[in-house]
mmCIF file of C-alpha atoms in Angstrom:
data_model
loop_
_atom_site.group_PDB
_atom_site.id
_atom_site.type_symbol
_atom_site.label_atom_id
_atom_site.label_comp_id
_atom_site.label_asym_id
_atom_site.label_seq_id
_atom_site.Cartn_x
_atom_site.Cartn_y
_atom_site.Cartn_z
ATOM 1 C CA UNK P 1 146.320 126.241 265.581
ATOM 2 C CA UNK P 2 147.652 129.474 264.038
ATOM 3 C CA UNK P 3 146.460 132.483 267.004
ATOM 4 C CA UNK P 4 146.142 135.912 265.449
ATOM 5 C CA UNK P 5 145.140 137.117 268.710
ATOM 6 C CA UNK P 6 146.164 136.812 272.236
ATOM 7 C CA UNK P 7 142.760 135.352 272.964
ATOM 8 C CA UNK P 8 140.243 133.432 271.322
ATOM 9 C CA UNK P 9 136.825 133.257 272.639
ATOM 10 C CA UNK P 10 134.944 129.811 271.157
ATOM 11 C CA UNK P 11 131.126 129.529 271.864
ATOM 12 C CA UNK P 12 130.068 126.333 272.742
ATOM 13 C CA UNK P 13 126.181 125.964 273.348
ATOM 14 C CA UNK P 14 126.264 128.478 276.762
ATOM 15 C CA UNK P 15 130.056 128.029 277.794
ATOM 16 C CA UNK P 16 133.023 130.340 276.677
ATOM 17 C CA UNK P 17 136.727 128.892 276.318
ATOM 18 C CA UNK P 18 139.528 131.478 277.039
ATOM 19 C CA UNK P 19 142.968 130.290 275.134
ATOM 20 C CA UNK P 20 144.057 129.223 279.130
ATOM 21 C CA UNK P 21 141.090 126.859 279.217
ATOM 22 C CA UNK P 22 139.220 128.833 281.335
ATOM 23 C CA UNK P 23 135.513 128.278 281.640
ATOM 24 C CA UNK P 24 133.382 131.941 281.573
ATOM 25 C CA UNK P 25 129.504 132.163 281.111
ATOM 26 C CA UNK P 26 128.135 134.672 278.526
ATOM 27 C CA UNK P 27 125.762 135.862 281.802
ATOM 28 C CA UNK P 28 128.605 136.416 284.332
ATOM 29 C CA UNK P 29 130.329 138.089 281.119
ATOM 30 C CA UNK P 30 127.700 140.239 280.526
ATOM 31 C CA UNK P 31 126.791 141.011 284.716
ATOM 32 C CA UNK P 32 130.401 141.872 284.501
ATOM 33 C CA UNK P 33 130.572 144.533 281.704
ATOM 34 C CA UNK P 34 127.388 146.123 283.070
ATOM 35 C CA UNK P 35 128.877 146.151 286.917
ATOM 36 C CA UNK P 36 132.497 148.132 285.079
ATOM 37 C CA UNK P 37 129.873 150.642 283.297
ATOM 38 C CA UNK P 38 128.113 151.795 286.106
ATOM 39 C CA UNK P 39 130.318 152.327 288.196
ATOM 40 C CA UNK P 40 132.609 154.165 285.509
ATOM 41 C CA UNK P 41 132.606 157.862 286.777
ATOM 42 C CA UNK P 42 130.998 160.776 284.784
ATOM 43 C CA UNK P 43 132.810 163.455 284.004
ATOM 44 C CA UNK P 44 130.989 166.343 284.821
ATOM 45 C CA UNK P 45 133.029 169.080 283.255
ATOM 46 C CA UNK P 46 131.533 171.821 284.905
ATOM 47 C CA UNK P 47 131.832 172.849 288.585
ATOM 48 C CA UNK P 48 128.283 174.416 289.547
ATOM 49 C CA UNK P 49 126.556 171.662 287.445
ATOM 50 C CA UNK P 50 128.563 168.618 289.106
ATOM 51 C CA UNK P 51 127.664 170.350 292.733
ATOM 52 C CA UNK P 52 123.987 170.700 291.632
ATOM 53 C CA UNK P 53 123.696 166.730 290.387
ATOM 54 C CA UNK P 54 126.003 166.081 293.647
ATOM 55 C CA UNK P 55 123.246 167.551 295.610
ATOM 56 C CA UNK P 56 119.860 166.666 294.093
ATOM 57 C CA UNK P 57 121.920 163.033 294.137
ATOM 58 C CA UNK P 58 122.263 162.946 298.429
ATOM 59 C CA UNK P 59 126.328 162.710 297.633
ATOM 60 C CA UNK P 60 128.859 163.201 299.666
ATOM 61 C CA UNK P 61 131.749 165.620 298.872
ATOM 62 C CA UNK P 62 134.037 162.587 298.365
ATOM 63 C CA UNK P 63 131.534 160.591 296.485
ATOM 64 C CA UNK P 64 131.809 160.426 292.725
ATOM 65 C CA UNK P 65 129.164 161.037 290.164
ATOM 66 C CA UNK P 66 128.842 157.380 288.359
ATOM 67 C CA UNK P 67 126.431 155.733 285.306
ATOM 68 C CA UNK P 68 124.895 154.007 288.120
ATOM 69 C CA UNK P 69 123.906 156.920 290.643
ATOM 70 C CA UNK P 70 122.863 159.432 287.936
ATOM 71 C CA UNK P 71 120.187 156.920 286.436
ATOM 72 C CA UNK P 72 118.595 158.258 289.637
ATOM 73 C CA UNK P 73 118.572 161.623 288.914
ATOM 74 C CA UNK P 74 115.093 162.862 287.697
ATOM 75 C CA UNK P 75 115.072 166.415 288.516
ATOM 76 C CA UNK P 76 117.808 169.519 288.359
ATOM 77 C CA UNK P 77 117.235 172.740 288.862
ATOM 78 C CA UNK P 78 120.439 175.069 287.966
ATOM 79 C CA UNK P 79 118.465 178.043 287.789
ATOM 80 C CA UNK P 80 120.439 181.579 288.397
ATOM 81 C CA UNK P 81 123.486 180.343 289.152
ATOM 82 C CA UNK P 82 126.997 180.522 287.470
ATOM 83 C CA UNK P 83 127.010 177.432 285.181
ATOM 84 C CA UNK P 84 129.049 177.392 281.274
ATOM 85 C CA UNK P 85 127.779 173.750 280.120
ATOM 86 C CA UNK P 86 125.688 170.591 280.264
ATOM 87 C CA UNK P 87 128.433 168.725 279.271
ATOM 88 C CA UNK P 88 128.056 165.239 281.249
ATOM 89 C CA UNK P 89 124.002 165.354 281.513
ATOM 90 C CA UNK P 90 123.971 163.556 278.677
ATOM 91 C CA UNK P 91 124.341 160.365 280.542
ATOM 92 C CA UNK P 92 121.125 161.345 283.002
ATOM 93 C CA UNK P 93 118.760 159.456 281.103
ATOM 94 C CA UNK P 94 116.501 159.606 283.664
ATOM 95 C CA UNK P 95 116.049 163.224 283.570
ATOM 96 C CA UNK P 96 112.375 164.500 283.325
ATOM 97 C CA UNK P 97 112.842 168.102 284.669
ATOM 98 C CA UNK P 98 115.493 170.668 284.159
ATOM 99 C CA UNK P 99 115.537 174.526 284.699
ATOM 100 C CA UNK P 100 117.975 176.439 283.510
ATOM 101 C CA UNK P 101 116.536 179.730 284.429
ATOM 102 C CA UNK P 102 118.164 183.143 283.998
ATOM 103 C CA UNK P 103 122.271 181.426 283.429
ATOM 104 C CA UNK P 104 124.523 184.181 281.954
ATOM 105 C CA UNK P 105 127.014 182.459 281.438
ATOM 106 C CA UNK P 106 125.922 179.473 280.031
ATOM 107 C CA UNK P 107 126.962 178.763 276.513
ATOM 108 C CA UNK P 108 123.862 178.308 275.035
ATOM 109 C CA UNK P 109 124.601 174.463 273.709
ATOM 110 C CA UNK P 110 121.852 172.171 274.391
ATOM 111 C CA UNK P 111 123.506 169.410 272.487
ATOM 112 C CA UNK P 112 124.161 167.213 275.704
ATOM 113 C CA UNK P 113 120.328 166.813 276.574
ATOM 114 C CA UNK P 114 119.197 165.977 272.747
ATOM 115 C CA UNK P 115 119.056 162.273 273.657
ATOM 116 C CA UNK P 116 117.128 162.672 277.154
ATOM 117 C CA UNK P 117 113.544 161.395 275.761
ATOM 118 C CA UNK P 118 112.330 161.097 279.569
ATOM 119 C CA UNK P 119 112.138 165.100 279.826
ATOM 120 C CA UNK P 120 108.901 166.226 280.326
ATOM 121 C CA UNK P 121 109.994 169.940 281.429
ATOM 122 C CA UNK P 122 112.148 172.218 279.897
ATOM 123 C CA UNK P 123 112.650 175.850 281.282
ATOM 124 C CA UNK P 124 116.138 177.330 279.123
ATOM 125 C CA UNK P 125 114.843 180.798 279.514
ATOM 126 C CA UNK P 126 117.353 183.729 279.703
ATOM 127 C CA UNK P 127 120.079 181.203 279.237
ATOM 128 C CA UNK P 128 122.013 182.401 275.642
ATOM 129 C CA UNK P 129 119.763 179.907 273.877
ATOM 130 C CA UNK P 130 119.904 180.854 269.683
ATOM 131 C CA UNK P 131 119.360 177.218 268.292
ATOM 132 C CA UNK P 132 116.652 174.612 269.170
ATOM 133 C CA UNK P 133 118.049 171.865 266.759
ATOM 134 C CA UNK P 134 119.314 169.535 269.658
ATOM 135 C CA UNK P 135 115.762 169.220 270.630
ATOM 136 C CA UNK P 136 114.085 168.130 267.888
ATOM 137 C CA UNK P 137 114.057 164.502 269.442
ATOM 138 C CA UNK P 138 112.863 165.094 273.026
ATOM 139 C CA UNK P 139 108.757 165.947 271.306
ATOM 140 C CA UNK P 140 107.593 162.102 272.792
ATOM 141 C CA UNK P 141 107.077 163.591 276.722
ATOM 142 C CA UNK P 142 107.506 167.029 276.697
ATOM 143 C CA UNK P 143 104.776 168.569 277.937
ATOM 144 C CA UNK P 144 105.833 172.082 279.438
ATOM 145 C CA UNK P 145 108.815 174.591 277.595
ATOM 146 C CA UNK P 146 110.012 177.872 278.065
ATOM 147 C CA UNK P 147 112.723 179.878 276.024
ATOM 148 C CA UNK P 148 112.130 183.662 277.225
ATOM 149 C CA UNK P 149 114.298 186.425 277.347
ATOM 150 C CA UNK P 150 116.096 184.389 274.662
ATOM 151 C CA UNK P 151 116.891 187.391 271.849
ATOM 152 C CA UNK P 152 118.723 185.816 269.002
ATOM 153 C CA UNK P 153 116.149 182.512 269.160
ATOM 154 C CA UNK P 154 115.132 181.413 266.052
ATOM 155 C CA UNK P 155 113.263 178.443 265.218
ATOM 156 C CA UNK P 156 113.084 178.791 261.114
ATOM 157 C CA UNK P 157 113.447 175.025 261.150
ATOM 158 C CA UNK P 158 110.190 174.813 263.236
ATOM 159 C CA UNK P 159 111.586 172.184 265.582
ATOM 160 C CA UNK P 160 108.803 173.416 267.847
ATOM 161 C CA UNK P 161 106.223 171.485 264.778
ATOM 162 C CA UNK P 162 106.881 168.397 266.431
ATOM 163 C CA UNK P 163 105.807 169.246 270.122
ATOM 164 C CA UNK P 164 102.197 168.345 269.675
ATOM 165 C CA UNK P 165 101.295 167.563 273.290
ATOM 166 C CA UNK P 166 102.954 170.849 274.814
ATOM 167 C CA UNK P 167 100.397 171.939 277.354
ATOM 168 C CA UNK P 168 102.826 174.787 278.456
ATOM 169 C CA UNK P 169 104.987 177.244 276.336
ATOM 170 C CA UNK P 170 106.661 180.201 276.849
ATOM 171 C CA UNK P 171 108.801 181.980 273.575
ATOM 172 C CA UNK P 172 108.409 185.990 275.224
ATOM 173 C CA UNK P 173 111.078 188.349 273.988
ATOM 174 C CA UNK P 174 112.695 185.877 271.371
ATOM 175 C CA UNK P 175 113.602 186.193 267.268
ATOM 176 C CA UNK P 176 110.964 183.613 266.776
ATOM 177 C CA UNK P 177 108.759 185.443 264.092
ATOM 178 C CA UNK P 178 106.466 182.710 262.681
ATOM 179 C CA UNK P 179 103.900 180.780 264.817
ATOM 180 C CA UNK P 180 103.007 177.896 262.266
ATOM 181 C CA UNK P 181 104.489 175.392 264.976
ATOM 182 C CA UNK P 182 101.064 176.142 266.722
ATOM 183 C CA UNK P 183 98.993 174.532 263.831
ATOM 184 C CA UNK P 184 99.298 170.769 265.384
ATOM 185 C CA UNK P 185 98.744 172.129 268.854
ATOM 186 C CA UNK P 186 95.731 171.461 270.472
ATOM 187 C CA UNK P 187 96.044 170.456 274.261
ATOM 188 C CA UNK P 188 97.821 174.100 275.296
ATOM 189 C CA UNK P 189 97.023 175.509 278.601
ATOM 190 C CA UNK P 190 99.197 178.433 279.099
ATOM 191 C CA UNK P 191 100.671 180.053 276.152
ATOM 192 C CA UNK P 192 103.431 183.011 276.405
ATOM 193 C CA UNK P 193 104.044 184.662 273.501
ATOM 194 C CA UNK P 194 104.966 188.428 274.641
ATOM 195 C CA UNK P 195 106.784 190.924 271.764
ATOM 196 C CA UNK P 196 107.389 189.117 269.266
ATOM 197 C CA UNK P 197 109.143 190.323 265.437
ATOM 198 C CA UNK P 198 105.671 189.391 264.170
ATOM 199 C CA UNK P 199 102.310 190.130 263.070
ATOM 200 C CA UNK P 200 99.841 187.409 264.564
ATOM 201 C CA UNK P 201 96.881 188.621 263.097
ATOM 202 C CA UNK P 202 97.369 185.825 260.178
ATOM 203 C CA UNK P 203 97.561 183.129 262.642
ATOM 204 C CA UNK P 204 95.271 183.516 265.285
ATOM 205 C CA UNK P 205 92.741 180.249 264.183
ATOM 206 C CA UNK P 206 95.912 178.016 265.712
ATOM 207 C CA UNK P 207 95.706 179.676 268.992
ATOM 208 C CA UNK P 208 91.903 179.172 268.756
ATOM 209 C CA UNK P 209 92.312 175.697 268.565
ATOM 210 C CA UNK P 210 93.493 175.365 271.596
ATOM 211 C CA UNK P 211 90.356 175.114 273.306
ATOM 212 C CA UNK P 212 91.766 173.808 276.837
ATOM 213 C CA UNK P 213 93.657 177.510 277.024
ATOM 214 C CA UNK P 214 93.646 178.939 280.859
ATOM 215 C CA UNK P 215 96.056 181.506 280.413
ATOM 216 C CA UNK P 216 97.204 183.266 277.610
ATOM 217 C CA UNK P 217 99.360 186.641 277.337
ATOM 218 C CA UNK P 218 99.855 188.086 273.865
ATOM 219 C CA UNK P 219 101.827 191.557 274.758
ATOM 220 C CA UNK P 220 102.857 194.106 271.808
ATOM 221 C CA UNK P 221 101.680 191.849 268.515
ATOM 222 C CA UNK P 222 100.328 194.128 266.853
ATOM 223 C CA UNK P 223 96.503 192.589 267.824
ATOM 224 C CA UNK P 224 93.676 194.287 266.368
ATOM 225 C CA UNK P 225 90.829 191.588 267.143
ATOM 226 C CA UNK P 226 90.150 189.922 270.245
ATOM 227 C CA UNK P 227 87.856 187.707 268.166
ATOM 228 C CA UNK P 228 89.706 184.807 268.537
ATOM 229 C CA UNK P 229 89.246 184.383 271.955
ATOM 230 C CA UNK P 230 85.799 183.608 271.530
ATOM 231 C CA UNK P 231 86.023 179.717 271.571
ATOM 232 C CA UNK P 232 88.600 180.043 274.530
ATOM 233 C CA UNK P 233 85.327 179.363 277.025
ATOM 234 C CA UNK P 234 87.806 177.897 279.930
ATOM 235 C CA UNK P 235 89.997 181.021 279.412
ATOM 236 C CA UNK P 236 90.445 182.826 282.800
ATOM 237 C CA UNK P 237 93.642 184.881 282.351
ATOM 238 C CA UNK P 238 94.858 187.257 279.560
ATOM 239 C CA UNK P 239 97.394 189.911 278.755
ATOM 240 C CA UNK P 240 96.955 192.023 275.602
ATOM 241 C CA UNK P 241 98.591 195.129 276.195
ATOM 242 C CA UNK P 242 100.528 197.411 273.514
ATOM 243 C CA UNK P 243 98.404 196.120 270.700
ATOM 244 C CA UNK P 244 95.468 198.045 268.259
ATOM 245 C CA UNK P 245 92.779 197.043 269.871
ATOM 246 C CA UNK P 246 88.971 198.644 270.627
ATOM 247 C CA UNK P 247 86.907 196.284 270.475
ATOM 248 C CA UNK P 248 86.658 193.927 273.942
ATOM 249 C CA UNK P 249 82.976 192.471 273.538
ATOM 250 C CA UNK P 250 84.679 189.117 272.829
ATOM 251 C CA UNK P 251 86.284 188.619 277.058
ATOM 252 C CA UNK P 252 82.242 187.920 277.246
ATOM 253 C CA UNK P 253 82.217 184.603 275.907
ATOM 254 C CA UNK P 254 85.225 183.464 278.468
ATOM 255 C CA UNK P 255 85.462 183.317 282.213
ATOM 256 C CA UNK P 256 88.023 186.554 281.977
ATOM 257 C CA UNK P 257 87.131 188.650 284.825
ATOM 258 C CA UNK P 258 88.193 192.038 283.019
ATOM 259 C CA UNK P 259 88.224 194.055 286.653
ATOM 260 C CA UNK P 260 90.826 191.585 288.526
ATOM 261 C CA UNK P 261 94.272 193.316 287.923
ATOM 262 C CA UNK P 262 95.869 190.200 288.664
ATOM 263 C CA UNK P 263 94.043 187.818 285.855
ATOM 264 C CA UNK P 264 93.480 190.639 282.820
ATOM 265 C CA UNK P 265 95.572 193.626 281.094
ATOM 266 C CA UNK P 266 95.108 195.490 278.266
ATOM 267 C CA UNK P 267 96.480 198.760 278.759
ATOM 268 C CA UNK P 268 98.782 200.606 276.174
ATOM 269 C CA UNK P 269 96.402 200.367 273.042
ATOM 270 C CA UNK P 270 97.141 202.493 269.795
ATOM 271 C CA UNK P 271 94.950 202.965 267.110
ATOM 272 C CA UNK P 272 95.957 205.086 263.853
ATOM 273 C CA UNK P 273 92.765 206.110 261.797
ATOM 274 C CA UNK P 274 92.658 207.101 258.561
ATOM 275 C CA UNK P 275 93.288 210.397 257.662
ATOM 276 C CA UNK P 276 89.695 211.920 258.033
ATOM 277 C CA UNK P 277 87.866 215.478 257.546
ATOM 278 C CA UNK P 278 86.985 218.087 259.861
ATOM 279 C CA UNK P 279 83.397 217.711 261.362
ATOM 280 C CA UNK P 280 82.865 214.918 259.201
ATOM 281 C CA UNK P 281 82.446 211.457 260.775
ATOM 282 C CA UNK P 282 84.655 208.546 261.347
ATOM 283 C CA UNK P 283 83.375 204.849 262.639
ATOM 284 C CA UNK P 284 85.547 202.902 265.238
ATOM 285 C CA UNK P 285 83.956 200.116 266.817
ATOM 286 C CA UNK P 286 85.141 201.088 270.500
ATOM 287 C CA UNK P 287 83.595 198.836 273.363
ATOM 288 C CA UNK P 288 84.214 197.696 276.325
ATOM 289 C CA UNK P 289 83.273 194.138 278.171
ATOM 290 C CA UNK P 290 79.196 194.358 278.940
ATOM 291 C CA UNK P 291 79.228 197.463 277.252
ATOM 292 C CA UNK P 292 80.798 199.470 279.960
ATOM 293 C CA UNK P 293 80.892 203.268 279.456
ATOM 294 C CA UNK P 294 84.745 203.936 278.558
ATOM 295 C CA UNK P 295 86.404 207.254 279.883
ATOM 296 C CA UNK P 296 87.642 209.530 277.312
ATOM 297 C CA UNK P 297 90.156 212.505 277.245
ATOM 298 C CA UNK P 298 90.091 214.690 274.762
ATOM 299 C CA UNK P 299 93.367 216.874 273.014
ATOM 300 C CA UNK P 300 90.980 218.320 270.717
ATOM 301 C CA UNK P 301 87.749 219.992 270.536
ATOM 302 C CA UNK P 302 85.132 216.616 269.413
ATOM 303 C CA UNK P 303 82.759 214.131 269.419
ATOM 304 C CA UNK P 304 82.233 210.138 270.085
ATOM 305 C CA UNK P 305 78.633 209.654 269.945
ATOM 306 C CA UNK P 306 77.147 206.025 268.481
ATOM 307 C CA UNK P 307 80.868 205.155 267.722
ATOM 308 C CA UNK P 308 81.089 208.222 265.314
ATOM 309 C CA UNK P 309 84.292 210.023 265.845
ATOM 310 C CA UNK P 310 83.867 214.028 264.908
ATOM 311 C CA UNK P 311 86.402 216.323 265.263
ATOM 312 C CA UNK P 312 85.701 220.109 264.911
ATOM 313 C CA UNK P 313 89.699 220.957 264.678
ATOM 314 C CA UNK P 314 92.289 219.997 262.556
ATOM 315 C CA UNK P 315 95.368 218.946 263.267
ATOM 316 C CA UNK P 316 96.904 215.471 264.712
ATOM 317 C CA UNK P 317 93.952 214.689 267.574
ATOM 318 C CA UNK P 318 94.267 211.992 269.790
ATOM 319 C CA UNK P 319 91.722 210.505 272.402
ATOM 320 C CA UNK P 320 92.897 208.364 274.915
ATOM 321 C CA UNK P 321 90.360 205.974 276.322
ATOM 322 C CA UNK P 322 89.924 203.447 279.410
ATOM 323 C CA UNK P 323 88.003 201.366 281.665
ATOM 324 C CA UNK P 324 87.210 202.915 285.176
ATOM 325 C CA UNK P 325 89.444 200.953 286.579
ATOM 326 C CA UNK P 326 92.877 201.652 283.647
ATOM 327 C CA UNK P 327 93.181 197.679 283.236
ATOM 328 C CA UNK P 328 91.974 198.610 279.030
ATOM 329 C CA UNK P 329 93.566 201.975 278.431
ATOM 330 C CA UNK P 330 94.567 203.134 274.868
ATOM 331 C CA UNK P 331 95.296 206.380 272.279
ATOM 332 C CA UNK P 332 93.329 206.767 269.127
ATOM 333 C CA UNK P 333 95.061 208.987 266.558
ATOM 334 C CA UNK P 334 93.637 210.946 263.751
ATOM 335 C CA UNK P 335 95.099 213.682 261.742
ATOM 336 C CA UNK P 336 91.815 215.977 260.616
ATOM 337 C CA UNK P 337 92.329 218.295 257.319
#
C-alpha cells in the first residue's frame, strides 16, 4: 500500500487502526482531545484583567487560567481599575455579568465579548466605548446595558434595534442622537437618557410604550411636554431638568411624588416666548402638579393672571418660576416692543 502520510486512520464499524496496528476508540479519541483543550491555558494578555478572572476564579497565584476553569466564570467586575483589553474573555463563555465601569485606559474594543450570548449585563460606561458593532449578537439575554459618559458613541447602525427585552438602559452623555432603537422596546424599567445631541420631542410615543417604566431621567432634551408620561401609571421616579417645560399636570396620572428630592427633578427650565407687545397679553400654559400655586420673580414690572402673561415694560423680561420647595424651577423669556 502506497502511504502518503505517516499515519492512516481506517474506520472500521467503532474501532480505529493506527499504521502500527494499534487499536484506539473514536470515544477515548474524542475524551482525549477534549481533556488537551481544557486544560490548554488562556492567554490573558492583560495584567489587571488576568488578576480580576484569577480572583473571581478562587486561583492561586501559581495557578493558570485554563478552557476548563474559566467555563466557571459567570461574573467580572473590572470596574475603575487600570485595565487596556478584553483580550482572552472571549473564551468565558459562561459570562453573564461584566462591568467595566469608569476604565481610562481601556481601549474601547469590545470585539472579544461579541460571541458571549450568556451575558445578561453589560455596564461599559466611561470606558472609551465609540462602536457598538461587536454587540450586535449578544440581543438573546441581555437584559440590563449601560454606555454613559461614553462621548464619541454612536450607534447610526442601530445595533441597539435588536435588544428588545432590555429592561435596563443607560446611553447619558453619549453621540447617540436618534432613539428609533426604542420603537421594539416594550418591557423597559429604567431608562437613562441624560443630554443627548437630540431633540426627543419626535419620539416620545416609544418611550410611552414602555408601560412597565419605574424610573426614567430625561435631562437637557430639549422637552417641552410631559404628556407622554401619562400612560407611565407604575412610574415612581423622574428627572427632567434643563428642558422647556411649564406644564406638569401630567406627574398626576403616575405615582411621582413631585415633593421627594430624591425620586423627582425638574429644575433648570427655559422657555423663549414669542416676541410679544407691551401690556398686551401672552398665553403660557404654566402649572404645577395638583395645581399648586408656583412662586414667581419678577425682572420687570407685570402680570400672570389666568395664565395671561402682561408686561407693562419693554425690553428682554424674564420670570423665573418654582415650586415651594425648587424641585420645578425655570426662566420664561420675552422680549416686549
Amino acid at each position: 500500500m502506497n502511504l502518503k502520510r505517516n499515519a492512516i486512520l481506517l474506520t472500521c464499524g467503532a474501532i480505529l487502526f493506527t499504521t502500527s496496528g494499534t487499536l484506539l476508540s473514536p470515544m477515548s479519541t474524542q475524551a482525549s482531545t477534549m481533556k488537551i483543550n481544557q486544560n490548554k491555558i488562556v492567554e490573558i494578555k492583560d495584567p489587571v484583567l488576568k488578576e480580576a478572572i484569577k480572583k473571581q476564579l478562587n486561583l492561586t497565584p501559581d495557578e493558570e487560567i485554563t478552557y476548563d476553569n474559566i467555563q466557571k466564570l459567570t461574573d467580572l467586575n473590572v470596574s475603575e481599575s487600570a485595565i487596556k483589553t478584553l483580550e482572552g474573555l472571549e473564551n468565558a463563555h459562561s459570562l453573564k455579568t461584566l462591568y467595566l465601569y469608569h476604565v481610562q485606559q481601556f481601549d474601547g474594543n469590545l470585539a472579544p465579548i461579541a460571541g458571549l450570548t450568556e451575558l445578561t449585563e453589560l455596564n461599559v460606561g466611561k470606558a472609551n466605548i465609540t462602536d457598538l458593532s461587536p454587540l450586535k449578537n449578544l440581543s438573546k439575554n441581555m437584559v440590563g446595558m449601560s454606555f454613559e459618559d461614553n462621548p464619541h458613541l454612536t450607534d447610526n447602525n442601530n445595533i441597539l434595534g435588536a435588544f428588545t427585552h432590555l429592561k435596563t438602559l443607560s446611553i447619558n452623555n453619549t453621540a447617540i442622537s436618534n432613539l428609533d432603537f426604542l420603537k421594539n422596546m416594550y418591557d423597559l424599567d429604567i431608562l437613562f437618557l441624560n443630554n443627548l445631541p437630540l431633540d426627543a420631542t419626535s419620539q416620545l410615543t416609544y418611550i410611552s410604550q414602555n408601560k412597565a417604566l419605574t424610573k426614567l431621567s430625561m435631562n437637557n432634551l430639549a422637552l417641552s411636554s410631559l404628556e407622554f408620561i401619562r400612560p407611565l401609571q407604575d412610574l415612581q421616579e423622574l428627572s427632567v431638568k434643563d428642558n422647556h417645560i411649564v406644564d406638569f399636570r401630567p406627574l398626576t396620572a403616575t405615582k411621582v411624588d413631585s415633593h421627594n428630592d430624591d425620586l423627582f427633578s425638574a429644575e433648570n427650565q427655559s422657555i423663549s416666548l414669542p416676541e410679544g407687545t407691551v401690556e398686551l397679553g401672552t398665553h403660557v400654559s404654566l402649572y404645577l402638579p395638583k395645581n399648586d400655586a408656583p412662586v414667581l420673580k419678577w425682572n420687570a414690572l407685570g402680570d400672570f393672571v389666568n395664565n395671561q402673561l402682561t408686561w407693562h415694560e419693554t425690553g428682554v423680561n424674564t420670570l423665573d418660576f418654582s415650586s415651594n420647595d425648587n424641585l420645578i424651577s425655570g426662566t420664561i423669556q420675552q422680549v416686549i416692543k
